[in-house]
Coordinates of C-alpha atoms and ligand atoms in Angstrom, one line a residue:
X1 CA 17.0 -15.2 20.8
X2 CA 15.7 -13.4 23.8
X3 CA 15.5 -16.4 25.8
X4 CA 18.1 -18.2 24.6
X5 CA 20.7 -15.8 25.6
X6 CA 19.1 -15.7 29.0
X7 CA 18.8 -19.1 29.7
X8 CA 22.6 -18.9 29.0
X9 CA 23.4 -16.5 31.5
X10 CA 21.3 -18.4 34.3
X11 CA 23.3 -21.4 33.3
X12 CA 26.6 -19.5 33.4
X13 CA 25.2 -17.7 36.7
X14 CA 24.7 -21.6 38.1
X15 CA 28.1 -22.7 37.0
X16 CA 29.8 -19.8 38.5
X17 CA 31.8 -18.9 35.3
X18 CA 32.0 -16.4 33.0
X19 CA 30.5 -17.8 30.3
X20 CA 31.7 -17.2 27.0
X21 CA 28.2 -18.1 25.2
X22 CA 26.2 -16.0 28.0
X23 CA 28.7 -13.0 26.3
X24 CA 28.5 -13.6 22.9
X25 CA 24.9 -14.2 23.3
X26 CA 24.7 -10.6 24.9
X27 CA 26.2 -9.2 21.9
X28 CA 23.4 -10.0 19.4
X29 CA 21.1 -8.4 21.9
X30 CA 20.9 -5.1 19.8
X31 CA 22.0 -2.7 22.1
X32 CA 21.9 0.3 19.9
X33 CA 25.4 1.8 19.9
X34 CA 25.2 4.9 21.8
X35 CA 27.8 8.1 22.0
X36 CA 27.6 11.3 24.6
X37 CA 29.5 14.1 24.0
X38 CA 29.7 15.9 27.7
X39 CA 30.9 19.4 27.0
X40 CA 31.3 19.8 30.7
X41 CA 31.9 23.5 31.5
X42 CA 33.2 24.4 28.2
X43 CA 31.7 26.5 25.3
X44 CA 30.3 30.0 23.9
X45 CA 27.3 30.4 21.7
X46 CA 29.9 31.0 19.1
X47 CA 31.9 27.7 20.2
X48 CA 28.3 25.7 20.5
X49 CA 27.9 27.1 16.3
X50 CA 30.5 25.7 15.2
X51 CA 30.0 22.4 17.0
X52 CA 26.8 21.9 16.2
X53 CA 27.9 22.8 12.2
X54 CA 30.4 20.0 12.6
X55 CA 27.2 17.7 13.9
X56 CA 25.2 18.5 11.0
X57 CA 26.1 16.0 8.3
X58 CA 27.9 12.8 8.7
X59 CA 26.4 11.1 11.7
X60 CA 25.7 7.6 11.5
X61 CA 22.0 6.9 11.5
X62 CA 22.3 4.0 13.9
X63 CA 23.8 5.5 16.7
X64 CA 21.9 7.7 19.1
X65 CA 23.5 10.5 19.5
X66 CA 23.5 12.9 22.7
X67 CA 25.6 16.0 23.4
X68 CA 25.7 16.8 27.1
X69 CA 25.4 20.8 27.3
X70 CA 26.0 23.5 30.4
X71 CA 22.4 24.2 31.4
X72 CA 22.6 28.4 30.5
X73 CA 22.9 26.4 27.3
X74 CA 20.6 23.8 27.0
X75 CA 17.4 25.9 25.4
X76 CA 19.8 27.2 22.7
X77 CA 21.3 24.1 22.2
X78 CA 17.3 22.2 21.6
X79 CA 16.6 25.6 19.4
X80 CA 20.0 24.7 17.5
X81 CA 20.9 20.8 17.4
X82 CA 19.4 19.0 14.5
X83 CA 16.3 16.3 15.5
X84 CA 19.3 13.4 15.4
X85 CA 21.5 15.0 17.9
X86 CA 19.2 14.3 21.4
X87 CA 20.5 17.2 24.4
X88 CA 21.4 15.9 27.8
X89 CA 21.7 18.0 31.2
X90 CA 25.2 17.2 33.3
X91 CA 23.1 17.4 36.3
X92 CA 19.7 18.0 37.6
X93 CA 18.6 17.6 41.3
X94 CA 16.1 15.5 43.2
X95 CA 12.7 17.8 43.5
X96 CA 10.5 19.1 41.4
X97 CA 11.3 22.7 42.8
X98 CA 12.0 24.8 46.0
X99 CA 15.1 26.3 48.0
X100 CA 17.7 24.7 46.4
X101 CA 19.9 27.4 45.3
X102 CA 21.9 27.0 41.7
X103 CA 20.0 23.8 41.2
X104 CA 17.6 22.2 38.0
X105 CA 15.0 20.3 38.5
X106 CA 13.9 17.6 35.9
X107 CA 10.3 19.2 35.9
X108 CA 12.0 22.1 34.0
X109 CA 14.3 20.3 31.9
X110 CA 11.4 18.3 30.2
X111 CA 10.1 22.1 30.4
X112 CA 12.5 22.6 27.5
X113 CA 12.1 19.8 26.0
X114 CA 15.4 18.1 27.4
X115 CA 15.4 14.3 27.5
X116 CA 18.9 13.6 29.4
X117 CA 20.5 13.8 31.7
X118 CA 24.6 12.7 32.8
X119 CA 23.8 12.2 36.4
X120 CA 27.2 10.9 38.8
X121 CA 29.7 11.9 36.6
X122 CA 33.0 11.8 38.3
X123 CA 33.6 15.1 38.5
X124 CA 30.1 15.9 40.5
X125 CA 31.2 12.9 42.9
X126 CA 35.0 14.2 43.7
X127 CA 34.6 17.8 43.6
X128 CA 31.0 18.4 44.5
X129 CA 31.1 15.6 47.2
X130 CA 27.9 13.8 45.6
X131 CA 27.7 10.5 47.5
X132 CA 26.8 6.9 45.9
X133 CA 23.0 7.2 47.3
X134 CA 22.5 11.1 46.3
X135 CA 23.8 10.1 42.3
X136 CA 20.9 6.6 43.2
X137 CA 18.3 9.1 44.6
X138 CA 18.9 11.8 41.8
X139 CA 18.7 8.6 39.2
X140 CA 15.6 7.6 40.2
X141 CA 13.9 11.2 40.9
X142 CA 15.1 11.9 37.0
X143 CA 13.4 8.4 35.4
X144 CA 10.4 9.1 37.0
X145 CA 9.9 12.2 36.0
X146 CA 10.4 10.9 32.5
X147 CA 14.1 11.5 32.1
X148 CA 16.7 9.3 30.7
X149 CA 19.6 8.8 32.4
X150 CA 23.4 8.5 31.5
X151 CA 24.6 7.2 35.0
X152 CA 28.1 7.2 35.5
X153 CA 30.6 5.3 37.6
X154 CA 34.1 4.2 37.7
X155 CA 37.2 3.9 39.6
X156 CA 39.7 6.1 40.6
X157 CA 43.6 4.9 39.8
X158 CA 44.1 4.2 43.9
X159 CA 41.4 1.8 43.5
X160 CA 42.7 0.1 40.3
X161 CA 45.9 0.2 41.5
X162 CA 44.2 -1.5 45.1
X163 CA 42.4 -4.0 43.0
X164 CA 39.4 -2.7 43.9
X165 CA 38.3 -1.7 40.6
X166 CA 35.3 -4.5 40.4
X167 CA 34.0 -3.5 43.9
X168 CA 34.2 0.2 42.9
X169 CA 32.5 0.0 40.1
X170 CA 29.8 -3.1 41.7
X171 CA 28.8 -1.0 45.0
X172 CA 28.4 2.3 42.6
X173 CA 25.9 0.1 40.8
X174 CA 24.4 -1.5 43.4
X175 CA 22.9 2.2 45.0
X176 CA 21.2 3.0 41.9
X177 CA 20.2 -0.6 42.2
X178 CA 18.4 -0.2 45.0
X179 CA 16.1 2.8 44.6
X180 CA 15.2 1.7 40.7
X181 CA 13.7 -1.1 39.0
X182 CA 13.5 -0.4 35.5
X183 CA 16.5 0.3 33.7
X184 CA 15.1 0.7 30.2
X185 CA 15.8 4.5 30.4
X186 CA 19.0 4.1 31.6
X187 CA 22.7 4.7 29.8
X188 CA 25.8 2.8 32.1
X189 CA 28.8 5.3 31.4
X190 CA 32.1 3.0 32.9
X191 CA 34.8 6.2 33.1
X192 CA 37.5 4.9 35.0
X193 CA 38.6 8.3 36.7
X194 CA 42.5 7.6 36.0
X195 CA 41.4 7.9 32.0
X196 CA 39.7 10.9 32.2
X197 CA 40.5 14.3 31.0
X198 CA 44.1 12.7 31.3
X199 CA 45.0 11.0 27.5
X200 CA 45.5 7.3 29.3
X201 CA 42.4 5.2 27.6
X202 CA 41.8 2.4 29.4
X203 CA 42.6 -0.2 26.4
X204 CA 39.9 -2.0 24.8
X205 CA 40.7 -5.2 26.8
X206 CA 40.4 -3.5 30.3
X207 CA 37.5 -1.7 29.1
X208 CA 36.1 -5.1 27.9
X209 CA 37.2 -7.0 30.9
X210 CA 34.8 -4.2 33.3
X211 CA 31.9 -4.0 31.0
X212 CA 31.8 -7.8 30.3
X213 CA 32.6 -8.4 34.8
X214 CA 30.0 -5.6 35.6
X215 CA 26.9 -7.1 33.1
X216 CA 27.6 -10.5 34.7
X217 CA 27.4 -8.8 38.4
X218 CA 24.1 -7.2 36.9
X219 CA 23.3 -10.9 36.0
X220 CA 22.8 -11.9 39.2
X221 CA 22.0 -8.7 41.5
X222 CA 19.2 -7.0 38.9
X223 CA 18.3 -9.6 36.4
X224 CA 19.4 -11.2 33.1
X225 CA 17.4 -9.1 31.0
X226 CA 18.6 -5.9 32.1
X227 CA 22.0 -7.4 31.5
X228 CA 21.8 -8.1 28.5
X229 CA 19.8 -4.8 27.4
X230 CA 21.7 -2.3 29.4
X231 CA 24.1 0.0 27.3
X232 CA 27.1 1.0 28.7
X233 CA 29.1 3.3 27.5
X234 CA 33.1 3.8 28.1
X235 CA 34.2 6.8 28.6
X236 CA 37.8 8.1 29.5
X237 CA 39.9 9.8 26.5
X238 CA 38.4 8.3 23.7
X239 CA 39.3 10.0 20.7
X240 CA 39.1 9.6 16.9
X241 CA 42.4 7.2 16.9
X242 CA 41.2 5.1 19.7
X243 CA 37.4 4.9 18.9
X244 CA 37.2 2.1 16.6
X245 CA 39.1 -0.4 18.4
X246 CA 37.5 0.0 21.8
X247 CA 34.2 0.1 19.8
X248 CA 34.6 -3.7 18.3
X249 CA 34.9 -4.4 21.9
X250 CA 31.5 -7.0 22.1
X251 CA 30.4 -5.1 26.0
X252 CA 31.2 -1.8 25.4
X253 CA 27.7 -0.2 23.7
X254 CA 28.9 3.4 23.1
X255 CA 31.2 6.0 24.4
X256 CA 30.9 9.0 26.9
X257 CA 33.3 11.8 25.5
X258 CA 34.4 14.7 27.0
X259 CA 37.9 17.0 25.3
X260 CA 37.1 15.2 22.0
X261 CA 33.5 16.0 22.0
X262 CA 34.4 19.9 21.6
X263 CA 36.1 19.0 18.0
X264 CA 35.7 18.2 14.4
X265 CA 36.7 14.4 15.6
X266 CA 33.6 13.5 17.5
X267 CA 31.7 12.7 14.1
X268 CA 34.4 9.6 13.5
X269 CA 33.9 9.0 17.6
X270 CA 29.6 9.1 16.8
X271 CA 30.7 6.6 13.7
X272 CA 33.3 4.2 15.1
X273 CA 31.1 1.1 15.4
X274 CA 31.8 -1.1 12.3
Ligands
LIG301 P1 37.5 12.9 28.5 O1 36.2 13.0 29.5 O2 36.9 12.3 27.2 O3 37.9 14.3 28.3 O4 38.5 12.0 29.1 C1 35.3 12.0 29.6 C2 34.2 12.4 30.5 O5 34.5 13.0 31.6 O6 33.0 12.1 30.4

């Protein structure tokens, strides 16, 4: 099947189309549907209890699950989650250690036994000023110190709204591009800034029409294989109403979750894919 579906996307590459085949070829690829629950700067030890008891029972065996945790958290959150429920850093930096005030380091995340880590997220990028090529550099200093990596990019409404969404989203990609060569580790999040915290989902055909546009670019500018293996995730107000619809999307792999992820709801988000 492997080579079939690649073979496909060459010829669809050659032809210069978007080639339906190449996409529904890309969907039997089993891409294991993936969901991230980013908890951003939210939560108590009492809060984290109860989430966590909400986690316990329910979860659809195949989908991998991940909650993304504040890292004061992040050894009581291992100590706590059940073995299904993997735990993700929202940041780590790009040494091993040293004078990096209020930094992490990947060397002490796999320290306590983390896995994961959300690098780029649009919130590090706009408020913390984290360029294109520090989110590449951080990317590839995290996989090869054994890390896996939800990488996130997406575009903010001005750019939509500029038509600029595919370059946005293309050059983002294209950094972590250049300063990494195996993807296996790595989790796409598209979260198109506009959808974020903000209760406009994209709909499942704009989500679609990125995830399906940005696995063609990887097509041609990484390689076939990694474009049809690569999960990516959407991310951007999903909740329990919208979840199932944007999940029968045939691009979109998962979902990166932020408000929802805090409540009862994100077991139907963890079990949306049909
Ligand atoms: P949201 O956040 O689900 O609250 O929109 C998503 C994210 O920032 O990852």
């Amino acid at each position: 099947m492997k080579s079939v579906c690649r073979a496909n996307a060459y010829v669809s590459e050659a032809h210069g189309i978007k080639n339906q085949e190449a996409l529904q070829c890309s969907n039997t690829m089993g891409r294991k549907f993936v969901v991230g629950g980013n908890w951003k700067m939210n939560g108590t030890k009492a809060q984290i209890n109860e989430i966590l008891g909400n986690l316990k029972s329910g979860l659809n065996a195949d989908t991998e699950v991940i909650v993304g945790v504040p890292a004061i958290y992040l050894d009581y959150v291992k100590s706590q989650a059940p073995a299904n429920i993997e735990v993700a850093a929202q940041n780590c930096y790009k040494a091993d250690k040293g004078a990096f005030t209020g930094e992490i380091s990947p060397l002490m995340l796999k320290d306590i036994g983390v896995n994961w880590v959300i690098l780029g997220h649009s919130e590090r990028r706009q408020i913390f000023g984290e360029s294109d090529d520090l989110v590449a550099e951080k990317v590839a200093f995290a996989l090869s110190n054994g890390l896996k990596v939800i990488a996130c990019i997406g575009e903010t409404l001005e750019e939509r709204e500029g038509g600029k969404t595919n370059e946005v989203v293309f050059r983002q990609t294209q950094a972590i591009a250049n300063k990494i060569k195996d993807w296996t580790n790595v989790v796409i999040a598209y979260e198109p800034v506009w959808a974020i915290g903000t209760g406009k989902t994209a709909t499942p055909e704009q989500a679609q029409e990125v995830h399906k546009d940005l696995r063609q670019w990887m097509s041609t500018n990484v390689s076939g294989d990694v474009a049809s293996s690569v999960r990516i995730q959407y991310g951007g107000s999903v909740t329990g109403a919208n979840c199932k619809q944007l999940a029968s999307q045939p691009d979109i792999d998962g979902f990166l979750v932020g408000g929802a992820s805090l409540k009862p709801e994100f077991v139907d988000i963890v079990n949306a894919k049909q």
